[in-house]
Structure formats: structure tokens, C-alpha cells
């Protein structure tokens, strides 16, 4: 479970995002980080039970978690640290281009998500082809009760082309999905759930509902 002091650390970091404060409170950071590591370890074990590709990947925590240091080289925001903990679970690890599951822990908003964010052009083309050829299968995955219960809004629609991509037209029944440039779904976790002992079970329930969707995307890009 996520401990209250983990969220307290992230809240304090948000108010004191500078190296002197971080160095003075490094012990607090280590406690919070270790708490998150324990949660990630439990999630890896849980995902392995329903996603064989994750089991075969033999993921370790270091393959899934992100550093708290921000890369500020090309950013106007020069704050040195992230104010959240995040973990990505995919068969190729966090740096892979494969579809996977994601957990975001923030003192103001926590959510679980999954899919593949802004895939490379070749992978995007393959996903669109797979949706076009297997539209009924894809629709059934998105309309499954288990998926809709966790992700009632369906796929995130914040990145899409205005016009149909080359080779497609408006008459295609799958066109609104084919227009997407990113294939993710997300679900906010109620703040009351974050500190409960069954928190990992809540997250795993969402990930399990997403497994057929993840499998479909990975099948597409592996062609």
C-alpha cells in the first residue's frame, strides 16, 4: 500500500522543488521511494498472473520505475525534480516502444493508464491497419464490461488527425479510431483508495481489464 508519508513527501517536494531542500530531506525521499518500490514489486507479481508477456520478460523494479530527477535541458520549467512517482510495465521495459501499463502517484491526482503513447510512425501505421482489419474485435475489447467499468470514457482522444490519414476515408466505420495518433486509456484513482491496504488490488483490477487491449496493440506492432 502507499503510505501517507509518501504522499506527504511529494507534497512537500512540490512546495520546495530545489536541490538544497532535497538534499536536506533525502532520508524522507528514500523512505518514500522504498515504499513505492514495494508497491511496484507487488504489481509486477500481480501482472505476471494474467499477462504472460510480462511473466516472460522477468521484469525488475529498475525496468519499470522512473528517476525523480527531471531532464531540464530542453524545458522552460527548470524545477530539478518530478513531484510524482511513476512506473511503466511493458515487456520491453520502460524504454521500449511496446504497449504496457502505467501507474502515476501524485499527492493531488493518482491514475492508472495503459496503451502506447504517440507511437513511432511505422508502429502507428501498423496499429491503424490492425484496427481497420479487425475493427469488430477491437470494438469488442473496448466495449467489454470489465474495460468500460474502469475506463468509462474509452480511449483518450487528445491526439488525433483532423482529416483521415492517407489511404483511409470518412466512410470507414473505424475512422474515428484510425485518426488517433496516440492509443491510451486512463482512469483516475479516488484519493480515498490510495492509502487503503488493498490499493495494489485496485490497480491490478484495472490493469487486468486492460490486458486484451494491450495484447491487441502489441500484436499489431510486432507484425
PDB file of C-alpha atoms in Angstrom:
ATOM      1  CA  UNK A   1       0.000   0.000   0.000  1.00  0.00           C
ATOM      2  CA  UNK A   2       1.030   3.602  -0.437  1.00  0.00           C
ATOM      3  CA  UNK A   3       1.953   5.162   2.900  1.00  0.00           C
ATOM      4  CA  UNK A   4       0.678   8.581   3.940  1.00  0.00           C
ATOM      5  CA  UNK A   5       4.248   9.807   4.413  1.00  0.00           C
ATOM      6  CA  UNK A   6       4.978   9.020   0.751  1.00  0.00           C
ATOM      7  CA  UNK A   7       2.290  11.468  -0.332  1.00  0.00           C
ATOM      8  CA  UNK A   8       3.460  13.913   2.335  1.00  0.00           C
ATOM      9  CA  UNK A   9       6.961  13.847   0.873  1.00  0.00           C
ATOM     10  CA  UNK A  10       5.675  14.502  -2.646  1.00  0.00           C
ATOM     11  CA  UNK A  11       3.526  17.382  -1.369  1.00  0.00           C
ATOM     12  CA  UNK A  12       6.493  18.910   0.448  1.00  0.00           C
ATOM     13  CA  UNK A  13       8.691  18.482  -2.632  1.00  0.00           C
ATOM     14  CA  UNK A  14       6.112  20.320  -4.718  1.00  0.00           C
ATOM     15  CA  UNK A  15       6.480  23.283  -2.367  1.00  0.00           C
ATOM     16  CA  UNK A  16      10.276  23.033  -2.140  1.00  0.00           C
ATOM     17  CA  UNK A  17      11.482  21.895  -5.534  1.00  0.00           C
ATOM     18  CA  UNK A  18      15.154  22.717  -5.144  1.00  0.00           C
ATOM     19  CA  UNK A  19      18.364  20.805  -4.516  1.00  0.00           C
ATOM     20  CA  UNK A  20      19.224  22.196  -1.049  1.00  0.00           C
ATOM     21  CA  UNK A  21      15.827  21.145   0.335  1.00  0.00           C
ATOM     22  CA  UNK A  22      16.018  17.763  -1.395  1.00  0.00           C
ATOM     23  CA  UNK A  23      19.486  17.061  -0.018  1.00  0.00           C
ATOM     24  CA  UNK A  24      18.357  18.026   3.486  1.00  0.00           C
ATOM     25  CA  UNK A  25      15.371  15.667   3.200  1.00  0.00           C
ATOM     26  CA  UNK A  26      16.997  12.799   1.345  1.00  0.00           C
ATOM     27  CA  UNK A  27      16.136  10.343   4.120  1.00  0.00           C
ATOM     28  CA  UNK A  28      12.442  11.191   3.672  1.00  0.00           C
ATOM     29  CA  UNK A  29      12.853  10.636  -0.061  1.00  0.00           C
ATOM     30  CA  UNK A  30      14.473   7.235   0.458  1.00  0.00           C
ATOM     31  CA  UNK A  31      11.588   6.112   2.696  1.00  0.00           C
ATOM     32  CA  UNK A  32       9.024   7.258   0.120  1.00  0.00           C
ATOM     33  CA  UNK A  33      10.968   5.696  -2.748  1.00  0.00           C
ATOM     34  CA  UNK A  34      11.268   2.352  -0.933  1.00  0.00           C
ATOM     35  CA  UNK A  35       7.526   2.377  -0.286  1.00  0.00           C
ATOM     36  CA  UNK A  36       6.862   2.868  -3.995  1.00  0.00           C
ATOM     37  CA  UNK A  37       9.386   0.159  -4.885  1.00  0.00           C
ATOM     38  CA  UNK A  38       7.473  -2.295  -2.665  1.00  0.00           C
ATOM     39  CA  UNK A  39       4.231  -1.419  -4.456  1.00  0.00           C
ATOM     40  CA  UNK A  40       5.857  -1.854  -7.875  1.00  0.00           C
ATOM     41  CA  UNK A  41       7.235  -5.263  -6.865  1.00  0.00           C
ATOM     42  CA  UNK A  42       3.748  -6.398  -5.887  1.00  0.00           C
ATOM     43  CA  UNK A  43       2.308  -5.079  -9.128  1.00  0.00           C
ATOM     44  CA  UNK A  44       4.871  -6.929 -11.240  1.00  0.00           C
ATOM     45  CA  UNK A  45       3.938 -10.181  -9.475  1.00  0.00           C
ATOM     46  CA  UNK A  46       0.259  -9.459  -9.973  1.00  0.00           C
ATOM     47  CA  UNK A  47       0.506  -8.572 -13.661  1.00  0.00           C
ATOM     48  CA  UNK A  48       2.504 -11.743 -14.345  1.00  0.00           C
ATOM     49  CA  UNK A  49      -0.559 -13.777 -13.320  1.00  0.00           C
ATOM     50  CA  UNK A  50      -2.699 -12.525 -16.220  1.00  0.00           C
ATOM     51  CA  UNK A  51      -0.159 -11.264 -18.785  1.00  0.00           C
ATOM     52  CA  UNK A  52       2.224 -13.954 -19.975  1.00  0.00           C
ATOM     53  CA  UNK A  53       4.373 -11.435 -21.864  1.00  0.00           C
ATOM     54  CA  UNK A  54       5.224  -9.691 -18.591  1.00  0.00           C
ATOM     55  CA  UNK A  55       5.975 -13.008 -16.925  1.00  0.00           C
ATOM     56  CA  UNK A  56       8.326 -13.956 -19.766  1.00  0.00           C
ATOM     57  CA  UNK A  57      10.047 -10.561 -19.610  1.00  0.00           C
ATOM     58  CA  UNK A  58      11.094 -11.188 -15.989  1.00  0.00           C
ATOM     59  CA  UNK A  59      10.831  -7.501 -15.172  1.00  0.00           C
ATOM     60  CA  UNK A  60      12.669  -5.983 -12.230  1.00  0.00           C
ATOM     61  CA  UNK A  61      11.682  -2.780 -10.449  1.00  0.00           C
ATOM     62  CA  UNK A  62      14.511  -0.877 -12.145  1.00  0.00           C
ATOM     63  CA  UNK A  63      12.984  -1.781 -15.534  1.00  0.00           C
ATOM     64  CA  UNK A  64       9.729  -0.091 -14.552  1.00  0.00           C
ATOM     65  CA  UNK A  65      10.375   2.950 -12.349  1.00  0.00           C
ATOM     66  CA  UNK A  66      11.484   6.411 -13.423  1.00  0.00           C
ATOM     67  CA  UNK A  67      14.115   8.623 -11.829  1.00  0.00           C
ATOM     68  CA  UNK A  68      12.823  11.523  -9.784  1.00  0.00           C
ATOM     69  CA  UNK A  69      15.315  13.878 -11.447  1.00  0.00           C
ATOM     70  CA  UNK A  70      13.858  15.852 -14.334  1.00  0.00           C
ATOM     71  CA  UNK A  71      15.623  16.376 -17.664  1.00  0.00           C
ATOM     72  CA  UNK A  72      15.532  20.165 -17.856  1.00  0.00           C
ATOM     73  CA  UNK A  73      17.815  20.632 -20.880  1.00  0.00           C
ATOM     74  CA  UNK A  74      15.022  21.452 -23.308  1.00  0.00           C
ATOM     75  CA  UNK A  75      12.341  22.595 -20.867  1.00  0.00           C
ATOM     76  CA  UNK A  76      11.323  26.075 -19.768  1.00  0.00           C
ATOM     77  CA  UNK A  77      10.452  24.531 -16.403  1.00  0.00           C
ATOM     78  CA  UNK A  78      13.786  24.256 -14.610  1.00  0.00           C
ATOM     79  CA  UNK A  79      12.487  22.554 -11.458  1.00  0.00           C
ATOM     80  CA  UNK A  80      15.049  19.792 -10.834  1.00  0.00           C
ATOM     81  CA  UNK A  81      12.670  17.120  -9.558  1.00  0.00           C
ATOM     82  CA  UNK A  82       9.457  15.404 -10.553  1.00  0.00           C
ATOM     83  CA  UNK A  83       6.730  15.656  -7.927  1.00  0.00           C
ATOM     84  CA  UNK A  84       5.267  12.234  -8.609  1.00  0.00           C
ATOM     85  CA  UNK A  85       6.280   8.586  -8.691  1.00  0.00           C
ATOM     86  CA  UNK A  86       5.590   6.696 -11.894  1.00  0.00           C
ATOM     87  CA  UNK A  87       6.040   3.150 -13.122  1.00  0.00           C
ATOM     88  CA  UNK A  88       5.579   1.613 -16.560  1.00  0.00           C
ATOM     89  CA  UNK A  89       5.075  -2.126 -17.001  1.00  0.00           C
ATOM     90  CA  UNK A  90       5.753  -3.419 -20.512  1.00  0.00           C
ATOM     91  CA  UNK A  91       7.517  -6.490 -21.773  1.00  0.00           C
ATOM     92  CA  UNK A  92      10.393  -4.433 -23.110  1.00  0.00           C
ATOM     93  CA  UNK A  93      10.795  -2.306 -20.000  1.00  0.00           C
ATOM     94  CA  UNK A  94      10.035   1.389 -19.535  1.00  0.00           C
ATOM     95  CA  UNK A  95      12.110   2.495 -22.541  1.00  0.00           C
ATOM     96  CA  UNK A  96      10.532   0.080 -25.001  1.00  0.00           C
ATOM     97  CA  UNK A  97       8.088   1.100 -27.724  1.00  0.00           C
ATOM     98  CA  UNK A  98       5.693  -1.719 -26.823  1.00  0.00           C
ATOM     99  CA  UNK A  99       2.294  -1.152 -25.248  1.00  0.00           C
ATOM    100  CA  UNK A 100       2.069  -1.534 -21.488  1.00  0.00           C
ATOM    101  CA  UNK A 101       0.541  -0.474 -18.192  1.00  0.00           C
ATOM    102  CA  UNK A 102       1.275   2.699 -16.210  1.00  0.00           C
ATOM    103  CA  UNK A 103       0.764   3.881 -12.620  1.00  0.00           C
ATOM    104  CA  UNK A 104       1.060   7.524 -11.574  1.00  0.00           C
ATOM    105  CA  UNK A 105       1.245   8.539  -7.901  1.00  0.00           C
ATOM    106  CA  UNK A 106       0.829  12.238  -7.181  1.00  0.00           C
ATOM    107  CA  UNK A 107      -0.394  13.975  -3.999  1.00  0.00           C
ATOM    108  CA  UNK A 108      -3.158  15.715  -5.941  1.00  0.00           C
ATOM    109  CA  UNK A 109      -4.026  13.099  -8.572  1.00  0.00           C
ATOM    110  CA  UNK A 110      -3.298   9.406  -8.982  1.00  0.00           C
ATOM    111  CA  UNK A 111      -4.272   7.391 -12.012  1.00  0.00           C
ATOM    112  CA  UNK A 112      -3.656   4.147 -13.815  1.00  0.00           C
ATOM    113  CA  UNK A 113      -3.332   4.011 -17.569  1.00  0.00           C
ATOM    114  CA  UNK A 114      -2.112   1.861 -20.394  1.00  0.00           C
ATOM    115  CA  UNK A 115      -1.572   1.534 -24.107  1.00  0.00           C
ATOM    116  CA  UNK A 116       1.088   3.172 -26.215  1.00  0.00           C
ATOM    117  CA  UNK A 117       1.618   6.935 -26.183  1.00  0.00           C
ATOM    118  CA  UNK A 118       2.443   8.637 -29.504  1.00  0.00           C
ATOM    119  CA  UNK A 119       3.873   5.559 -31.280  1.00  0.00           C
ATOM    120  CA  UNK A 120       6.569   5.925 -33.920  1.00  0.00           C
ATOM    121  CA  UNK A 121       5.237   6.420 -37.480  1.00  0.00           C
ATOM    122  CA  UNK A 122       5.817   2.784 -38.505  1.00  0.00           C
ATOM    123  CA  UNK A 123       4.117   1.475 -35.384  1.00  0.00           C
ATOM    124  CA  UNK A 124       1.259   3.944 -35.779  1.00  0.00           C
ATOM    125  CA  UNK A 125       0.689   2.714 -39.329  1.00  0.00           C
ATOM    126  CA  UNK A 126       0.632  -0.904 -38.137  1.00  0.00           C
ATOM    127  CA  UNK A 127      -1.865  -0.138 -35.364  1.00  0.00           C
ATOM    128  CA  UNK A 128      -4.179   1.625 -37.799  1.00  0.00           C
ATOM    129  CA  UNK A 129      -4.026  -1.329 -40.187  1.00  0.00           C
ATOM    130  CA  UNK A 130      -4.791  -3.757 -37.362  1.00  0.00           C
ATOM    131  CA  UNK A 131      -7.799  -1.701 -36.257  1.00  0.00           C
ATOM    132  CA  UNK A 132      -9.033  -1.431 -39.840  1.00  0.00           C
ATOM    133  CA  UNK A 133      -8.736  -5.165 -40.496  1.00  0.00           C
ATOM    134  CA  UNK A 134     -10.034  -6.250 -37.088  1.00  0.00           C
ATOM    135  CA  UNK A 135     -12.452  -3.470 -36.203  1.00  0.00           C
ATOM    136  CA  UNK A 136     -15.069  -5.784 -34.693  1.00  0.00           C
ATOM    137  CA  UNK A 137     -12.501  -7.433 -32.425  1.00  0.00           C
ATOM    138  CA  UNK A 138     -11.122  -4.057 -31.321  1.00  0.00           C
ATOM    139  CA  UNK A 139     -14.607  -2.698 -30.674  1.00  0.00           C
ATOM    140  CA  UNK A 140     -15.477  -5.749 -28.582  1.00  0.00           C
ATOM    141  CA  UNK A 141     -12.361  -5.193 -26.477  1.00  0.00           C
ATOM    142  CA  UNK A 142     -13.280  -1.555 -25.815  1.00  0.00           C
ATOM    143  CA  UNK A 143     -16.915  -2.435 -25.131  1.00  0.00           C
ATOM    144  CA  UNK A 144     -16.174  -5.272 -22.720  1.00  0.00           C
ATOM    145  CA  UNK A 145     -17.895  -4.686 -19.397  1.00  0.00           C
ATOM    146  CA  UNK A 146     -14.661  -5.080 -17.426  1.00  0.00           C
ATOM    147  CA  UNK A 147     -12.953  -2.432 -19.601  1.00  0.00           C
ATOM    148  CA  UNK A 148     -15.841   0.037 -19.582  1.00  0.00           C
ATOM    149  CA  UNK A 149     -16.238  -0.232 -15.807  1.00  0.00           C
ATOM    150  CA  UNK A 150     -12.678   1.030 -15.304  1.00  0.00           C
ATOM    151  CA  UNK A 151     -12.404   3.248 -18.382  1.00  0.00           C
ATOM    152  CA  UNK A 152     -15.952   4.565 -18.957  1.00  0.00           C
ATOM    153  CA  UNK A 153     -14.697   7.270 -21.328  1.00  0.00           C
ATOM    154  CA  UNK A 154     -12.913   4.744 -23.518  1.00  0.00           C
ATOM    155  CA  UNK A 155      -9.684   5.787 -25.197  1.00  0.00           C
ATOM    156  CA  UNK A 156      -8.107   9.168 -24.584  1.00  0.00           C
ATOM    157  CA  UNK A 157      -8.916  11.419 -27.550  1.00  0.00           C
ATOM    158  CA  UNK A 158      -6.492  14.284 -27.036  1.00  0.00           C
ATOM    159  CA  UNK A 159      -4.310  13.476 -30.065  1.00  0.00           C
ATOM    160  CA  UNK A 160      -5.909  12.832 -33.434  1.00  0.00           C
ATOM    161  CA  UNK A 161      -5.714  13.979 -37.034  1.00  0.00           C
ATOM    162  CA  UNK A 162      -8.420  16.299 -38.342  1.00  0.00           C
ATOM    163  CA  UNK A 163      -8.658  14.531 -41.682  1.00  0.00           C
ATOM    164  CA  UNK A 164      -8.465  10.796 -42.377  1.00  0.00           C
ATOM    165  CA  UNK A 165      -4.883   9.514 -42.661  1.00  0.00           C
ATOM    166  CA  UNK A 166      -3.625   8.709 -46.138  1.00  0.00           C
ATOM    167  CA  UNK A 167      -5.292   5.584 -47.502  1.00  0.00           C
ATOM    168  CA  UNK A 168      -8.484   5.959 -45.435  1.00  0.00           C
ATOM    169  CA  UNK A 169     -11.718   7.868 -45.907  1.00  0.00           C
ATOM    170  CA  UNK A 170     -14.595   9.122 -43.789  1.00  0.00           C
ATOM    171  CA  UNK A 171     -16.807   6.212 -44.843  1.00  0.00           C
ATOM    172  CA  UNK A 172     -14.619   3.751 -42.949  1.00  0.00           C
ATOM    173  CA  UNK A 173     -16.573   2.639 -39.824  1.00  0.00           C
ATOM    174  CA  UNK A 174     -13.343   2.670 -37.835  1.00  0.00           C
ATOM    175  CA  UNK A 175     -12.232   6.113 -38.986  1.00  0.00           C
ATOM    176  CA  UNK A 176     -12.512   7.908 -35.627  1.00  0.00           C
ATOM    177  CA  UNK A 177     -10.181   5.345 -34.073  1.00  0.00           C
ATOM    178  CA  UNK A 178      -7.899   5.307 -37.100  1.00  0.00           C
ATOM    179  CA  UNK A 179      -7.500   9.086 -36.786  1.00  0.00           C
ATOM    180  CA  UNK A 180      -5.939   8.710 -33.345  1.00  0.00           C
ATOM    181  CA  UNK A 181      -2.218   9.422 -33.061  1.00  0.00           C
ATOM    182  CA  UNK A 182      -1.944   8.013 -29.555  1.00  0.00           C
ATOM    183  CA  UNK A 183      -3.590   4.906 -28.102  1.00  0.00           C
ATOM    184  CA  UNK A 184      -4.036   5.205 -24.351  1.00  0.00           C
ATOM    185  CA  UNK A 185      -6.786   4.846 -21.794  1.00  0.00           C
ATOM    186  CA  UNK A 186      -6.654   6.229 -18.266  1.00  0.00           C
ATOM    187  CA  UNK A 187      -8.644   6.120 -15.062  1.00  0.00           C
ATOM    188  CA  UNK A 188      -8.310   8.404 -12.050  1.00  0.00           C
ATOM    189  CA  UNK A 189      -7.938   6.592  -8.735  1.00  0.00           C
ATOM    190  CA  UNK A 190     -10.086   8.055  -5.986  1.00  0.00           C
ATOM    191  CA  UNK A 191      -7.976   9.670  -3.268  1.00  0.00           C
ATOM    192  CA  UNK A 192      -9.693   7.520  -0.641  1.00  0.00           C
ATOM    193  CA  UNK A 193      -8.375   4.364  -2.344  1.00  0.00           C
ATOM    194  CA  UNK A 194      -4.719   5.367  -2.421  1.00  0.00           C
ATOM    195  CA  UNK A 195      -3.965   4.716   1.238  1.00  0.00           C
ATOM    196  CA  UNK A 196      -6.071   1.578   1.603  1.00  0.00           C
ATOM    197  CA  UNK A 197      -4.362  -1.799   2.222  1.00  0.00           C
ATOM    198  CA  UNK A 198      -5.953  -3.218  -0.960  1.00  0.00           C
ATOM    199  CA  UNK A 199      -4.545  -0.435  -3.179  1.00  0.00           C
ATOM    200  CA  UNK A 200      -2.486  -2.823  -5.326  1.00  0.00           C
ATOM    201  CA  UNK A 201      -5.579  -4.990  -5.851  1.00  0.00           C
ATOM    202  CA  UNK A 202      -7.440  -1.922  -7.133  1.00  0.00           C
ATOM    203  CA  UNK A 203      -4.643  -1.142  -9.588  1.00  0.00           C
ATOM    204  CA  UNK A 204      -4.339  -4.756 -10.741  1.00  0.00           C
ATOM    205  CA  UNK A 205      -8.078  -4.934 -11.387  1.00  0.00           C
ATOM    206  CA  UNK A 206      -7.699  -2.003 -13.784  1.00  0.00           C
ATOM    207  CA  UNK A 207      -4.620  -3.468 -15.442  1.00  0.00           C
ATOM    208  CA  UNK A 208      -6.297  -6.848 -15.902  1.00  0.00           C
ATOM    209  CA  UNK A 209      -9.268  -5.195 -17.608  1.00  0.00           C
ATOM    210  CA  UNK A 210      -6.805  -3.583 -19.996  1.00  0.00           C
ATOM    211  CA  UNK A 211      -4.819  -6.723 -20.855  1.00  0.00           C
ATOM    212  CA  UNK A 212      -6.745  -7.630 -24.069  1.00  0.00           C
ATOM    213  CA  UNK A 213      -6.263  -4.048 -25.275  1.00  0.00           C
ATOM    214  CA  UNK A 214      -2.518  -4.169 -24.574  1.00  0.00           C
ATOM    215  CA  UNK A 215      -2.248  -7.540 -26.336  1.00  0.00           C
ATOM    216  CA  UNK A 216      -4.057  -6.189 -29.411  1.00  0.00           C
ATOM    217  CA  UNK A 217      -1.672  -3.229 -29.732  1.00  0.00           C
ATOM    218  CA  UNK A 218       1.432  -5.354 -29.256  1.00  0.00           C
ATOM    219  CA  UNK A 219       0.194  -7.867 -31.816  1.00  0.00           C
ATOM    220  CA  UNK A 220      -0.162  -5.001 -34.272  1.00  0.00           C
ATOM    221  CA  UNK A 221       3.301  -3.517 -33.875  1.00  0.00           C
ATOM    222  CA  UNK A 222       5.028  -6.899 -33.899  1.00  0.00           C
ATOM    223  CA  UNK A 223       3.773  -7.774 -37.388  1.00  0.00           C
TER     224      UNK A 223
END
